[in-house]
PDB file of C-alpha atoms in Angstrom:
ATOM      1  CA  MET A   1       0.000   0.000   0.000  1.00  0.00           C
ATOM      2  CA  PHE A   2       2.774   2.430   0.982  1.00  0.00           C
ATOM      3  CA  HIS A   3       4.838   1.682  -2.124  1.00  0.00           C
ATOM      4  CA  GLN A   4       1.788   1.925  -4.363  1.00  0.00           C
ATOM      5  CA  TYR A   5       0.746   5.437  -3.238  1.00  0.00           C
ATOM      6  CA  LYS A   6       3.794   7.114  -1.683  1.00  0.00           C
ATOM      7  CA  HIS A   7       4.936   8.764  -4.916  1.00  0.00           C
ATOM      8  CA  ARG A   8       1.532  10.308  -5.617  1.00  0.00           C
ATOM      9  CA  ILE A   9       1.247  11.716  -2.102  1.00  0.00           C
ATOM     10  CA  TYR A  10       4.853  12.921  -2.248  1.00  0.00           C
ATOM     11  CA  ASN A  11       4.248  14.726  -5.571  1.00  0.00           C
ATOM     12  CA  ILE A  12       1.217  16.551  -4.190  1.00  0.00           C
ATOM     13  CA  ALA A  13       3.049  17.487  -0.980  1.00  0.00           C
ATOM     14  CA  TYR A  14       6.115  18.624  -2.902  1.00  0.00           C
ATOM     15  CA  LYS A  15       4.068  20.802  -5.281  1.00  0.00           C
ATOM     16  CA  LEU A  16       2.423  22.489  -2.330  1.00  0.00           C
ATOM     17  CA  THR A  17       5.441  22.894  -0.060  1.00  0.00           C
ATOM     18  CA  THR A  18       8.318  23.058  -2.588  1.00  0.00           C
ATOM     19  CA  SER A  19      10.496  21.248  -0.065  1.00  0.00           C
ATOM     20  CA  GLN A  20      11.737  17.685  -0.440  1.00  0.00           C
ATOM     21  CA  GLU A  21      12.236  17.254   3.298  1.00  0.00           C
ATOM     22  CA  VAL A  22       8.799  18.580   4.187  1.00  0.00           C
ATOM     23  CA  ALA A  23       7.139  16.478   1.480  1.00  0.00           C
ATOM     24  CA  GLU A  24       8.897  13.352   2.783  1.00  0.00           C
ATOM     25  CA  ASP A  25       7.799  14.161   6.339  1.00  0.00           C
ATOM     26  CA  ILE A  26       4.238  14.689   5.170  1.00  0.00           C
ATOM     27  CA  VAL A  27       4.196  11.328   3.367  1.00  0.00           C
ATOM     28  CA  GLN A  28       5.551   9.626   6.474  1.00  0.00           C
ATOM     29  CA  ASP A  29       3.010  11.349   8.738  1.00  0.00           C
ATOM     30  CA  ILE A  30       0.093  10.515   6.458  1.00  0.00           C
ATOM     31  CA  PHE A  31       0.968   6.842   6.270  1.00  0.00           C
ATOM     32  CA  MET A  32       1.557   6.825  10.023  1.00  0.00           C
ATOM     33  CA  GLN A  33      -1.990   8.144  10.467  1.00  0.00           C
ATOM     34  CA  ILE A  34      -3.271   5.398   8.163  1.00  0.00           C
ATOM     35  CA  TRP A  35      -1.308   2.789  10.112  1.00  0.00           C
ATOM     36  CA  LEU A  36      -2.631   4.008  13.440  1.00  0.00           C
ATOM     37  CA  LYS A  37      -6.186   3.791  12.109  1.00  0.00           C
ATOM     38  CA  ARG A  38      -5.655   0.444  10.370  1.00  0.00           C
ATOM     39  CA  SER A  39      -8.384  -1.216  12.429  1.00  0.00           C
ATOM     40  CA  HIS A  40     -10.921   1.042  10.674  1.00  0.00           C
ATOM     41  CA  LEU A  41      -9.667   0.334   7.148  1.00  0.00           C
ATOM     42  CA  ALA A  42     -11.982  -2.657   6.736  1.00  0.00           C
ATOM     43  CA  GLU A  43     -14.901  -0.196   6.809  1.00  0.00           C
ATOM     44  CA  VAL A  44     -13.388   1.931   4.016  1.00  0.00           C
ATOM     45  CA  GLN A  45     -14.950   1.073   0.666  1.00  0.00           C
ATOM     46  CA  HIS A  46     -12.745   3.263  -1.535  1.00  0.00           C
ATOM     47  CA  PHE A  47      -9.258   3.283  -0.061  1.00  0.00           C
ATOM     48  CA  LYS A  48      -7.729   5.525  -2.722  1.00  0.00           C
ATOM     49  CA  ALA A  49     -10.344   8.234  -2.121  1.00  0.00           C
ATOM     50  CA  TYR A  50      -9.921   7.827   1.630  1.00  0.00           C
ATOM     51  CA  LEU A  51      -6.134   8.122   1.388  1.00  0.00           C
ATOM     52  CA  PHE A  52      -6.252  11.243  -0.761  1.00  0.00           C
ATOM     53  CA  THR A  53      -8.817  12.825   1.560  1.00  0.00           C
ATOM     54  CA  VAL A  54      -6.528  12.165   4.536  1.00  0.00           C
ATOM     55  CA  ALA A  55      -3.611  13.592   2.537  1.00  0.00           C
ATOM     56  CA  ARG A  56      -5.543  16.683   1.445  1.00  0.00           C
ATOM     57  CA  ASN A  57      -6.675  17.388   5.010  1.00  0.00           C
ATOM     58  CA  TYR A  58      -3.190  16.880   6.444  1.00  0.00           C
ATOM     59  CA  ILE A  59      -1.524  19.093   3.833  1.00  0.00           C
ATOM     60  CA  THR A  60      -4.192  21.763   4.286  1.00  0.00           C
ATOM     61  CA  ARG A  61      -3.554  21.825   8.050  1.00  0.00           C
ATOM     62  CA  TYR A  62       0.189  21.969   7.433  1.00  0.00           C
ATOM     63  CA  LEU A  63      -0.146  24.904   5.023  1.00  0.00           C
ATOM     64  CA  LYS A  64      -2.400  26.769   7.428  1.00  0.00           C
ATOM     65  CA  GLN A  65       0.094  26.296  10.243  1.00  0.00           C
ATOM     66  CA  THR A  66       3.054  27.442   8.178  1.00  0.00           C
ATOM     67  CA  SER A  67       1.202  30.453   6.813  1.00  0.00           C
ATOM     68  CA  ARG A  68       0.155  31.495  10.300  1.00  0.00           C
ATOM     69  CA  LEU A  69       3.709  31.097  11.558  1.00  0.00           C
ATOM     70  CA  ASN A  70       5.014  33.088   8.570  1.00  0.00           C
ATOM     71  CA  ILE A  71       7.410  30.299   7.644  1.00  0.00           C
ATOM     72  CA  THR A  72       6.844  30.854   3.949  1.00  0.00           C
ATOM     73  CA  THR A  73       9.099  33.732   2.933  1.00  0.00           C
ATOM     74  CA  ASP A  74       8.902  33.241  -0.819  1.00  0.00           C
ATOM     75  CA  THR A  75       7.442  36.402  -2.321  1.00  0.00           C
ATOM     76  CA  ASP A  76       6.713  34.820  -5.692  1.00  0.00           C
ATOM     77  CA  ASN A  77       4.539  31.907  -4.665  1.00  0.00           C
ATOM     78  CA  THR A  78       2.276  31.708  -7.707  1.00  0.00           C
ATOM     79  CA  GLY A  79       3.231  28.060  -8.237  1.00  0.00           C
ATOM     80  CA  LEU A  80       2.286  27.321  -4.653  1.00  0.00           C
ATOM     81  CA  GLN A  81      -1.009  29.157  -5.056  1.00  0.00           C
ATOM     82  CA  GLN A  82      -1.844  27.230  -8.237  1.00  0.00           C
ATOM     83  CA  ALA A  83      -1.045  23.923  -6.570  1.00  0.00           C
ATOM     84  CA  VAL A  84      -3.157  24.831  -3.536  1.00  0.00           C
ATOM     85  CA  HIS A  85      -6.079  25.710  -5.807  1.00  0.00           C
ATOM     86  CA  SER A  86      -5.888  22.277  -7.422  1.00  0.00           C
ATOM     87  CA  VAL A  87      -6.173  20.447  -4.068  1.00  0.00           C
ATOM     88  CA  ILE A  88      -8.164  22.772  -1.805  1.00  0.00           C
ATOM     89  CA  PRO A  89     -11.665  23.954  -2.801  1.00  0.00           C
ATOM     90  CA  ALA A  90     -11.820  27.583  -3.954  1.00  0.00           C
ATOM     91  CA  ASP A  91     -14.451  28.546  -1.395  1.00  0.00           C
ATOM     92  CA  GLN A  92     -12.208  27.275   1.400  1.00  0.00           C
ATOM     93  CA  ILE A  93      -9.243  29.299   0.096  1.00  0.00           C
ATOM     94  CA  LEU A  94     -11.411  32.412  -0.126  1.00  0.00           C
ATOM     95  CA  ALA A  95     -12.770  31.872   3.392  1.00  0.00           C
ATOM     96  CA  ASP A  96      -9.258  31.355   4.785  1.00  0.00           C
ATOM     97  CA  LYS A  97      -7.975  34.490   3.054  1.00  0.00           C
ATOM     98  CA  GLU A  98     -10.929  36.531   4.326  1.00  0.00           C
ATOM     99  CA  TYR A  99     -10.458  35.166   7.833  1.00  0.00           C
ATOM    100  CA  THR A 100      -6.711  35.906   7.807  1.00  0.00           C
ATOM    101  CA  GLN A 101      -7.312  39.511   6.700  1.00  0.00           C
ATOM    102  CA  LEU A 102      -9.989  39.963   9.331  1.00  0.00           C
ATOM    103  CA  LEU A 103      -7.750  38.482  12.004  1.00  0.00           C
ATOM    104  CA  GLN A 104      -4.931  40.870  11.068  1.00  0.00           C
ATOM    105  CA  GLN A 105      -7.320  43.829  11.326  1.00  0.00           C
ATOM    106  CA  ALA A 106      -8.455  42.635  14.748  1.00  0.00           C
ATOM    107  CA  ILE A 107      -4.866  42.273  15.969  1.00  0.00           C
ATOM    108  CA  LEU A 108      -4.009  45.785  14.773  1.00  0.00           C
ATOM    109  CA  ARG A 109      -6.840  47.162  16.942  1.00  0.00           C
ATOM    110  CA  LEU A 110      -5.440  45.613  20.140  1.00  0.00           C
ATOM    111  CA  PRO A 111      -3.538  47.683  22.696  1.00  0.00           C
ATOM    112  CA  PRO A 112       0.235  47.226  22.180  1.00  0.00           C
ATOM    113  CA  GLN A 113       0.847  44.908  25.139  1.00  0.00           C
ATOM    114  CA  GLN A 114      -2.121  42.671  24.301  1.00  0.00           C
ATOM    115  CA  ALA A 115      -1.016  42.532  20.668  1.00  0.00           C
ATOM    116  CA  GLU A 116       2.505  41.514  21.691  1.00  0.00           C
ATOM    117  CA  VAL A 117       1.218  38.823  24.075  1.00  0.00           C
ATOM    118  CA  TYR A 118      -1.074  37.498  21.337  1.00  0.00           C
ATOM    119  CA  ARG A 119       1.719  37.508  18.751  1.00  0.00           C
ATOM    120  CA  LEU A 120       4.197  35.705  21.010  1.00  0.00           C
ATOM    121  CA  SER A 121       1.667  33.203  22.293  1.00  0.00           C
ATOM    122  CA  LYS A 122      -0.497  32.407  19.289  1.00  0.00           C
ATOM    123  CA  GLN A 123       1.657  33.229  16.299  1.00  0.00           C
ATOM    124  CA  GLU A 124       5.073  32.219  17.632  1.00  0.00           C
ATOM    125  CA  GLY A 125       3.710  29.427  19.824  1.00  0.00           C
ATOM    126  CA  LEU A 126       5.487  30.405  23.032  1.00  0.00           C
ATOM    127  CA  LYS A 127       4.183  29.113  26.353  1.00  0.00           C
ATOM    128  CA  ARG A 128       2.832  31.548  28.928  1.00  0.00           C
ATOM    129  CA  GLU A 129       6.004  31.436  31.029  1.00  0.00           C
ATOM    130  CA  ALA A 130       8.229  32.126  28.012  1.00  0.00           C
ATOM    131  CA  VAL A 131       6.070  35.082  26.981  1.00  0.00           C
ATOM    132  CA  ALA A 132       6.198  36.424  30.551  1.00  0.00           C
ATOM    133  CA  LEU A 133       9.980  36.102  30.660  1.00  0.00           C
ATOM    134  CA  LYS A 134      10.437  37.713  27.252  1.00  0.00           C
ATOM    135  CA  MET A 135       8.161  40.647  28.091  1.00  0.00           C
ATOM    136  CA  GLY A 136       9.238  41.037  31.723  1.00  0.00           C
ATOM    137  CA  ILE A 137       5.731  40.525  33.123  1.00  0.00           C
ATOM    138  CA  SER A 138       4.156  37.827  35.266  1.00  0.00           C
ATOM    139  CA  PRO A 139       2.588  34.699  33.737  1.00  0.00           C
ATOM    140  CA  GLU A 140      -0.734  35.742  35.284  1.00  0.00           C
ATOM    141  CA  THR A 141      -0.530  39.098  33.476  1.00  0.00           C
ATOM    142  CA  VAL A 142       0.154  37.209  30.241  1.00  0.00           C
ATOM    143  CA  LYS A 143      -2.935  35.101  30.903  1.00  0.00           C
ATOM    144  CA  VAL A 144      -5.094  38.195  31.472  1.00  0.00           C
ATOM    145  CA  HIS A 145      -3.738  40.012  28.389  1.00  0.00           C
ATOM    146  CA  LEU A 146      -4.242  36.926  26.236  1.00  0.00           C
ATOM    147  CA  ALA A 147      -7.803  36.433  27.467  1.00  0.00           C
ATOM    148  CA  LEU A 148      -8.627  40.076  26.764  1.00  0.00           C
ATOM    149  CA  ALA A 149      -6.973  39.921  23.356  1.00  0.00           C
ATOM    150  CA  MET A 150      -8.846  36.742  22.422  1.00  0.00           C
ATOM    151  CA  ARG A 151     -12.162  38.223  23.557  1.00  0.00           C
ATOM    152  CA  SER A 152     -11.519  41.391  21.562  1.00  0.00           C
ATOM    153  CA  ILE A 153     -10.431  39.495  18.452  1.00  0.00           C
ATOM    154  CA  ARG A 154     -13.395  37.141  18.670  1.00  0.00           C
ATOM    155  CA  SER A 155     -15.856  40.030  19.008  1.00  0.00           C
ATOM    156  CA  PHE A 156     -14.285  41.947  16.154  1.00  0.00           C
ATOM    157  CA  CYS A 157     -14.265  38.924  13.848  1.00  0.00           C
ATOM    158  CA  LEU A 158     -17.755  37.745  14.692  1.00  0.00           C
ATOM    159  CA  SER A 159     -19.215  41.196  14.114  1.00  0.00           C
ATOM    160  CA  ARG A 160     -17.647  41.433  10.644  1.00  0.00           C
ATOM    161  CA  MET A 161     -17.630  37.904   9.255  1.00  0.00           C
ATOM    162  CA  GLY A 162     -20.127  36.595   6.798  1.00  0.00           C
ATOM    163  CA  LEU A 163     -22.172  33.590   7.847  1.00  0.00           C
ATOM    164  CA  SER A 164     -20.528  31.373   5.217  1.00  0.00           C
ATOM    165  CA  VAL A 165     -17.055  32.088   6.612  1.00  0.00           C
ATOM    166  CA  LEU A 166     -18.239  31.359  10.138  1.00  0.00           C
ATOM    167  CA  VAL A 167     -19.710  28.047   9.075  1.00  0.00           C
ATOM    168  CA  CYS A 168     -16.485  27.045   7.305  1.00  0.00           C
ATOM    169  CA  LEU A 169     -14.346  27.951  10.307  1.00  0.00           C
ATOM    170  CA  PHE A 170     -16.451  26.141  12.876  1.00  0.00           C
ATOM    171  CA  ILE A 171     -16.875  23.007  10.772  1.00  0.00           C
ATOM    172  CA  GLN A 172     -13.118  22.379  10.718  1.00  0.00           C
TER     173      GLN A 172
END
């Protein structure tokens, strides 16, 4: 099974990430997910469709994570965009783009300290203690600033998002 499909999954992952190492890791992770759920494979009627759905979902999550962490620094990513459009539905791409723009607007409206706590915690992935140490404030203050920032961002986004975007975000 692995040898039959690994090249197809690798090609899709490579087109979307443009990195051999990342594409290899993605292939390994996808087949690891399949292996861990092997007891459920007897229920799957169309394995190929199932495998490519798992792959599409995994790669989509990976791309979302890397875009949120600003790992992609390539300014000319038209090839990446074309590849994404061939795997991810257009309405999902549009909803993600709209959500990202709205989120950036919400972050810009935060007070400076809340914005910094949010950036360090949510975008850079630092733990509360690391954020506190970096900013010279207590972990409890980080917790309060993050809670206020999240509440403000949520209110801003909910008041400005279309219903279709909300449905897409909460379904995932």
